[in-house]
Every structure is written in C-alpha cells, then in structure tokens.
Amino acid sequence: MSVLCDRCGSRPASVFQAVSGLRLCSECFVEDIRVRVRFEVERWGMVEAGDVILLALSGGKDSYTLLESMALNFKASRLIGLSIIEGIPGYNREDDVRFLIETARGYGVDIHVVRVSDYVGLSVYDMAMRARSCGLNVSACTFCGISRRRIMHDYAEQLGASKLATAHNLDDEVQTLIINFLRGDIVGLLKLHPLSYTREDRVRRIKPLRKIYEWETATYAMIRGFHLQSTECMFINENPTLRARIRFEIYDLERKMPGILLRMLELIDNLLVDEARGVSKIKLNRCAKCGALTSTSRSICKLCELLEEISFTTPLYRLKNRFQLISPS
C-alpha cells in the first residue's frame, strides 16, 4: 500500500523533503517550490512595481525552475530571457537553447541568445587554451563565470531591465558564503544578502531560488519534464576548485544534518540586515580600460585583467544577438 501525500492526503507520495519531514506527491511538491520562490521574492522586495526583469537562463534544471516560477508569478510582459553560448566543443548549448526558447514561448517570454565569442572576441574554450599555453593557473570556469556576468549585466542595461534574476540555488549561495568566510571577504559576504545593492549600478541582481535546494530544482525539472542539457562541459573534470571541494563537504553535512544549509543562510540573512543596506553607499571604480564598474580596490576590472594575462588586449565588448525568438502576440 502506497504512502499518501502528507499535504493533500489523496495522492501517492513520491518525494521526501528531509528538511520538513514531509512526504509529498509530485503536484504538492511542485506547488511547494512555487510558493517558496514567491515568498522569498516578496519577503525581500526583489520585484517592485514597474520592474523589467532579465532572467539569466542556461537551459539547466535551475534556470527552467526560475523561468517557470517567475512566469507563473509575474506578468510575462515584465520578463525577458537571456541565454549565453560559451563556445565549448562538445557542449551542445545551441541545440539545448532551442528547447529553452520553445519552453519560454509557452509563457510568452522572449529569449535573447548571445555568444561569448561575439562579445569578448574569444570563446571560453579559446580563453582557457590561451591560459594553458601561457602557463596561467586560471580555470576555464573562472573565464566562463566572469564573461557571463559581464554579458548579463551589459545586456540588462541595454534592454532597460531594472533587475537581473539569476538561478542560484541554496547550495550555490552557501558555497559562496563559505568561500567569502575563508577569504575574509566581508564585502562579498554582505553582497550575498538580498537587501544588498549598489546605487551606482542601474541593474540590481536578485536570486529568487536562493532558498531552494539543488536537489529540489533537479526534482522539479524532472517532474515537469523539461529538456535538460545531456552533455557535460569538457572542463568539469579539471583540478577541483575551492568551490567544488566545499560543494562536496556541504553535501555530506546536509545529508547528516538535514536543514543545515537553510539555517546557515537564514542566520546570515538575519544577522546582516542593517549592514547589507550599507553596501549601497560603497563607491565603485570604473575600469580604466573598458569603463565597466569594478570594485574599489581595482583600477581595471577582472575581465580586462585576465584577458591581458592571456595576451588578448583588444576585446570587443560588443553585444550581438545570435538569434532571437519573439514571443507570440
């Protein structure tokens, strides 16, 4: 005899939520995720009247969860999608993006697609190979992350978006929290807080999935039947980064003590409310090379610095669509 869902009491339970101790059916689990996303957005005022929100969408489990939960909670006319093709051989991002476009279409959301190579002048693969030939100990993930963040921000500004929503989940946030602790990066820690923003920056970042576990986004995407990427990035098995090592450790902690990741992030949220608001007063610098906003300790931004180190001194920094599918009228 099957166990019934603890919430509705009428359908068979298929998902065990260790942090709550509930056994949920697929329908109640999906609704639980949507409700929690909306609660987090409303709790911290992530979305305000008149906002235009750029959704950063990779085509993975997290981004599909972000797309659907935001599209169901907010008007499609306020949402724009952006997907970035990194340019890594064997990583079939362009094929996967087409499925993402079709899914977004169903919610009336436009998707803009941009190649890293069109923006920088080099693909992520090109940057990684140049670093290797120069003997530079910088991972492909570093080039990828910094390039993607710049493209997302520039595209949000160009499209007139007031908010940039990324699909960072709870696991991602706790990993970053621990990294900032280990590095003694107080400003980085404060920037994790949902009330943190910089007045000089016209685009404010929001993370609607920050209290949703990674396993939950994976389960959500599976239940909803989304088409996910079927190939792994060729650089995934490179020497593990600090983040990768932390990720392994916190998985083990969560398994032994369900809810510990959620409690860690909640603690930081509650402790740093007043301090996070003060981040808005921090004066940012402008990169001497490209003019982009950068931290107070820098004269040139991290992307320009890395490109100089691989002897690429003429980046394009040009926004150019690969293709765009307009939502149905």
PDB file of N, CA and C in Angstrom, residues 183-234:
ATOM      1  N   ARG A 183      38.050  33.528   2.718  1.00  0.00           N
ATOM      2  CA  ARG A 183      38.892  34.581   2.132  1.00  0.00           C
ATOM      3  C   ARG A 183      38.874  35.867   2.952  1.00  0.00           C
ATOM      4  N   GLY A 184      38.037  35.906   3.961  1.00  0.00           N
ATOM      5  CA  GLY A 184      37.920  37.123   4.754  1.00  0.00           C
ATOM      6  C   GLY A 184      37.307  38.269   3.983  1.00  0.00           C
ATOM      7  N   ASP A 185      36.446  37.947   3.036  1.00  0.00           N
ATOM      8  CA  ASP A 185      35.843  38.949   2.156  1.00  0.00           C
ATOM      9  C   ASP A 185      34.510  39.419   2.745  1.00  0.00           C
ATOM     10  N   ILE A 186      34.576  40.472   3.546  1.00  0.00           N
ATOM     11  CA  ILE A 186      33.374  40.963   4.227  1.00  0.00           C
ATOM     12  C   ILE A 186      32.387  41.564   3.237  1.00  0.00           C
ATOM     13  N   VAL A 187      32.897  42.343   2.279  1.00  0.00           N
ATOM     14  CA  VAL A 187      32.010  42.956   1.286  1.00  0.00           C
ATOM     15  C   VAL A 187      31.317  41.879   0.458  1.00  0.00           C
ATOM     16  N   GLY A 188      32.079  40.841   0.078  1.00  0.00           N
ATOM     17  CA  GLY A 188      31.491  39.733  -0.676  1.00  0.00           C
ATOM     18  C   GLY A 188      30.395  39.043   0.110  1.00  0.00           C
ATOM     19  N   LEU A 189      30.601  38.921   1.420  1.00  0.00           N
ATOM     20  CA  LEU A 189      29.596  38.309   2.287  1.00  0.00           C
ATOM     21  C   LEU A 189      28.336  39.173   2.339  1.00  0.00           C
ATOM     22  N   LEU A 190      28.516  40.478   2.464  1.00  0.00           N
ATOM     23  CA  LEU A 190      27.373  41.389   2.514  1.00  0.00           C
ATOM     24  C   LEU A 190      26.600  41.399   1.204  1.00  0.00           C
ATOM     25  N   LYS A 191      27.315  41.252   0.093  1.00  0.00           N
ATOM     26  CA  LYS A 191      26.656  41.276  -1.216  1.00  0.00           C
ATOM     27  C   LYS A 191      25.745  40.073  -1.429  1.00  0.00           C
ATOM     28  N   LEU A 192      25.930  39.023  -0.623  1.00  0.00           N
ATOM     29  CA  LEU A 192      25.045  37.859  -0.714  1.00  0.00           C
ATOM     30  C   LEU A 192      23.646  38.171  -0.195  1.00  0.00           C
ATOM     31  N   HIS A 193      23.546  39.183   0.648  1.00  0.00           N
ATOM     32  CA  HIS A 193      22.257  39.494   1.273  1.00  0.00           C
ATOM     33  C   HIS A 193      21.293  40.060   0.236  1.00  0.00           C
ATOM     34  N   PRO A 194      20.026  39.639   0.266  1.00  0.00           N
ATOM     35  CA  PRO A 194      19.066  40.101  -0.744  1.00  0.00           C
ATOM     36  C   PRO A 194      18.740  41.591  -0.681  1.00  0.00           C
ATOM     37  N   LEU A 195      19.086  42.268   0.415  1.00  0.00           N
ATOM     38  CA  LEU A 195      18.862  43.712   0.503  1.00  0.00           C
ATOM     39  C   LEU A 195      20.057  44.518   0.010  1.00  0.00           C
ATOM     40  N   SER A 196      21.128  43.820  -0.339  1.00  0.00           N
ATOM     41  CA  SER A 196      22.351  44.492  -0.765  1.00  0.00           C
ATOM     42  C   SER A 196      22.255  44.943  -2.219  1.00  0.00           C
ATOM     43  N   TYR A 197      22.636  46.166  -2.479  1.00  0.00           N
ATOM     44  CA  TYR A 197      22.710  46.675  -3.852  1.00  0.00           C
ATOM     45  C   TYR A 197      23.639  47.879  -3.880  1.00  0.00           C
ATOM     46  N   THR A 198      24.055  48.289  -5.067  1.00  0.00           N
ATOM     47  CA  THR A 198      24.936  49.440  -5.227  1.00  0.00           C
ATOM     48  C   THR A 198      24.203  50.520  -6.004  1.00  0.00           C
ATOM     49  N   ARG A 199      24.119  51.706  -5.445  1.00  0.00           N
ATOM     50  CA  ARG A 199      23.347  52.777  -6.064  1.00  0.00           C
ATOM     51  C   ARG A 199      23.844  53.129  -7.463  1.00  0.00           C
ATOM     52  N   GLU A 200      25.167  53.038  -7.662  1.00  0.00           N
ATOM     53  CA  GLU A 200      25.728  53.414  -8.961  1.00  0.00           C
ATOM     54  C   GLU A 200      25.330  52.444 -10.069  1.00  0.00           C
ATOM     55  N   ASP A 201      24.967  51.236  -9.687  1.00  0.00           N
ATOM     56  CA  ASP A 201      24.616  50.213 -10.667  1.00  0.00           C
ATOM     57  C   ASP A 201      23.122  50.285 -10.955  1.00  0.00           C
ATOM     58  N   ARG A 202      22.772  50.532 -12.207  1.00  0.00           N
ATOM     59  CA  ARG A 202      21.361  50.685 -12.566  1.00  0.00           C
ATOM     60  C   ARG A 202      20.608  49.360 -12.553  1.00  0.00           C
ATOM     61  N   VAL A 203      21.331  48.254 -12.551  1.00  0.00           N
ATOM     62  CA  VAL A 203      20.699  46.930 -12.578  1.00  0.00           C
ATOM     63  C   VAL A 203      20.948  46.221 -11.243  1.00  0.00           C
ATOM     64  N   ARG A 204      19.881  45.839 -10.579  1.00  0.00           N
ATOM     65  CA  ARG A 204      20.007  45.146  -9.293  1.00  0.00           C
ATOM     66  C   ARG A 204      19.823  43.652  -9.499  1.00  0.00           C
ATOM     67  N   ARG A 205      20.711  42.860  -8.926  1.00  0.00           N
ATOM     68  CA  ARG A 205      20.628  41.404  -9.055  1.00  0.00           C
ATOM     69  C   ARG A 205      19.702  40.823  -8.002  1.00  0.00           C
ATOM     70  N   ILE A 206      18.906  39.856  -8.422  1.00  0.00           N
ATOM     71  CA  ILE A 206      18.031  39.145  -7.488  1.00  0.00           C
ATOM     72  C   ILE A 206      18.190  37.644  -7.705  1.00  0.00           C
ATOM     73  N   LYS A 207      17.938  36.879  -6.635  1.00  0.00           N
ATOM     74  CA  LYS A 207      18.097  35.428  -6.689  1.00  0.00           C
ATOM     75  C   LYS A 207      16.852  34.758  -6.091  1.00  0.00           C
ATOM     76  N   PRO A 208      15.814  34.611  -6.878  1.00  0.00           N
ATOM     77  CA  PRO A 208      14.556  34.046  -6.366  1.00  0.00           C
ATOM     78  C   PRO A 208      14.668  32.619  -5.829  1.00  0.00           C
ATOM     79  N   LEU A 209      15.658  31.841  -6.294  1.00  0.00           N
ATOM     80  CA  LEU A 209      15.782  30.432  -5.877  1.00  0.00           C
ATOM     81  C   LEU A 209      16.755  30.238  -4.723  1.00  0.00           C
ATOM     82  N   ARG A 210      17.146  31.300  -4.055  1.00  0.00           N
ATOM     83  CA  ARG A 210      18.228  31.218  -3.065  1.00  0.00           C
ATOM     84  C   ARG A 210      17.884  30.350  -1.854  1.00  0.00           C
ATOM     85  N   LYS A 211      16.630  30.021  -1.643  1.00  0.00           N
ATOM     86  CA  LYS A 211      16.256  29.136  -0.531  1.00  0.00           C
ATOM     87  C   LYS A 211      15.728  27.784  -1.030  1.00  0.00           C
ATOM     88  N   ILE A 212      16.012  27.474  -2.288  1.00  0.00           N
ATOM     89  CA  ILE A 212      15.595  26.190  -2.869  1.00  0.00           C
ATOM     90  C   ILE A 212      16.836  25.314  -3.050  1.00  0.00           C
ATOM     91  N   TYR A 213      16.803  24.106  -2.493  1.00  0.00           N
ATOM     92  CA  TYR A 213      17.948  23.195  -2.612  1.00  0.00           C
ATOM     93  C   TYR A 213      18.181  22.790  -4.068  1.00  0.00           C
ATOM     94  N   GLU A 214      19.427  22.440  -4.369  1.00  0.00           N
ATOM     95  CA  GLU A 214      19.755  21.976  -5.719  1.00  0.00           C
ATOM     96  C   GLU A 214      18.984  20.702  -6.066  1.00  0.00           C
ATOM     97  N   TRP A 215      18.861  19.793  -5.109  1.00  0.00           N
ATOM     98  CA  TRP A 215      18.127  18.548  -5.397  1.00  0.00           C
ATOM     99  C   TRP A 215      16.664  18.863  -5.700  1.00  0.00           C
ATOM    100  N   GLU A 216      16.153  19.950  -5.122  1.00  0.00           N
ATOM    101  CA  GLU A 216      14.760  20.320  -5.360  1.00  0.00           C
ATOM    102  C   GLU A 216      14.561  20.862  -6.773  1.00  0.00           C
ATOM    103  N   THR A 217      15.505  21.655  -7.271  1.00  0.00           N
ATOM    104  CA  THR A 217      15.366  22.139  -8.654  1.00  0.00           C
ATOM    105  C   THR A 217      15.494  20.982  -9.632  1.00  0.00           C
ATOM    106  N   ALA A 218      16.369  20.017  -9.311  1.00  0.00           N
ATOM    107  CA  ALA A 218      16.522  18.844 -10.176  1.00  0.00           C
ATOM    108  C   ALA A 218      15.230  18.027 -10.198  1.00  0.00           C
ATOM    109  N   THR A 219      14.633  17.842  -9.028  1.00  0.00           N
ATOM    110  CA  THR A 219      13.382  17.083  -8.936  1.00  0.00           C
ATOM    111  C   THR A 219      12.246  17.826  -9.626  1.00  0.00           C
ATOM    112  N   TYR A 220      12.195  19.126  -9.440  1.00  0.00           N
ATOM    113  CA  TYR A 220      11.168  19.961 -10.078  1.00  0.00           C
ATOM    114  C   TYR A 220      11.258  19.831 -11.596  1.00  0.00           C
ATOM    115  N   ALA A 221      12.477  19.964 -12.129  1.00  0.00           N
ATOM    116  CA  ALA A 221      12.666  19.885 -13.583  1.00  0.00           C
ATOM    117  C   ALA A 221      12.298  18.506 -14.118  1.00  0.00           C
ATOM    118  N   MET A 222      12.609  17.465 -13.349  1.00  0.00           N
ATOM    119  CA  MET A 222      12.286  16.102 -13.772  1.00  0.00           C
ATOM    120  C   MET A 222      10.766  15.894 -13.796  1.00  0.00           C
ATOM    121  N   ILE A 223      10.102  16.328 -12.738  1.00  0.00           N
ATOM    122  CA  ILE A 223       8.642  16.179 -12.668  1.00  0.00           C
ATOM    123  C   ILE A 223       7.960  16.939 -13.795  1.00  0.00           C
ATOM    124  N   ARG A 224       8.454  18.127 -14.089  1.00  0.00           N
ATOM    125  CA  ARG A 224       7.840  18.973 -15.104  1.00  0.00           C
ATOM    126  C   ARG A 224       8.208  18.542 -16.522  1.00  0.00           C
ATOM    127  N   GLY A 225       9.180  17.630 -16.651  1.00  0.00           N
ATOM    128  CA  GLY A 225       9.536  17.087 -17.959  1.00  0.00           C
ATOM    129  C   GLY A 225      10.297  18.037 -18.854  1.00  0.00           C
ATOM    130  N   PHE A 226      11.082  18.937 -18.273  1.00  0.00           N
ATOM    131  CA  PHE A 226      11.856  19.879 -19.077  1.00  0.00           C
ATOM    132  C   PHE A 226      13.013  19.174 -19.778  1.00  0.00           C
ATOM    133  N   HIS A 227      13.358  19.675 -20.959  1.00  0.00           N
ATOM    134  CA  HIS A 227      14.514  19.153 -21.696  1.00  0.00           C
ATOM    135  C   HIS A 227      15.772  19.777 -21.109  1.00  0.00           C
ATOM    136  N   LEU A 228      16.619  18.946 -20.508  1.00  0.00           N
ATOM    137  CA  LEU A 228      17.845  19.447 -19.896  1.00  0.00           C
ATOM    138  C   LEU A 228      19.055  19.083 -20.743  1.00  0.00           C
ATOM    139  N   GLN A 229      20.150  19.794 -20.518  1.00  0.00           N
ATOM    140  CA  GLN A 229      21.384  19.507 -21.244  1.00  0.00           C
ATOM    141  C   GLN A 229      21.796  18.055 -21.012  1.00  0.00           C
ATOM    142  N   SER A 230      22.178  17.397 -22.094  1.00  0.00           N
ATOM    143  CA  SER A 230      22.528  15.977 -21.996  1.00  0.00           C
ATOM    144  C   SER A 230      24.031  15.750 -21.975  1.00  0.00           C
ATOM    145  N   THR A 231      24.818  16.782 -22.261  1.00  0.00           N
ATOM    146  CA  THR A 231      26.275  16.635 -22.278  1.00  0.00           C
ATOM    147  C   THR A 231      26.904  17.494 -21.196  1.00  0.00           C
ATOM    148  N   GLU A 232      28.020  17.013 -20.666  1.00  0.00           N
ATOM    149  CA  GLU A 232      28.742  17.767 -19.649  1.00  0.00           C
ATOM    150  C   GLU A 232      29.813  18.631 -20.291  1.00  0.00           C
ATOM    151  N   CYS A 233      30.154  19.704 -19.624  1.00  0.00           N
ATOM    152  CA  CYS A 233      31.245  20.562 -20.082  1.00  0.00           C
ATOM    153  C   CYS A 233      32.556  19.782 -20.006  1.00  0.00           C
ATOM    154  N   MET A 234      33.390  19.934 -21.028  1.00  0.00           N
ATOM    155  CA  MET A 234      34.658  19.203 -21.085  1.00  0.00           C
ATOM    156  C   MET A 234      35.616  19.595 -19.957  1.00  0.00           C
TER     157      MET A 234
END
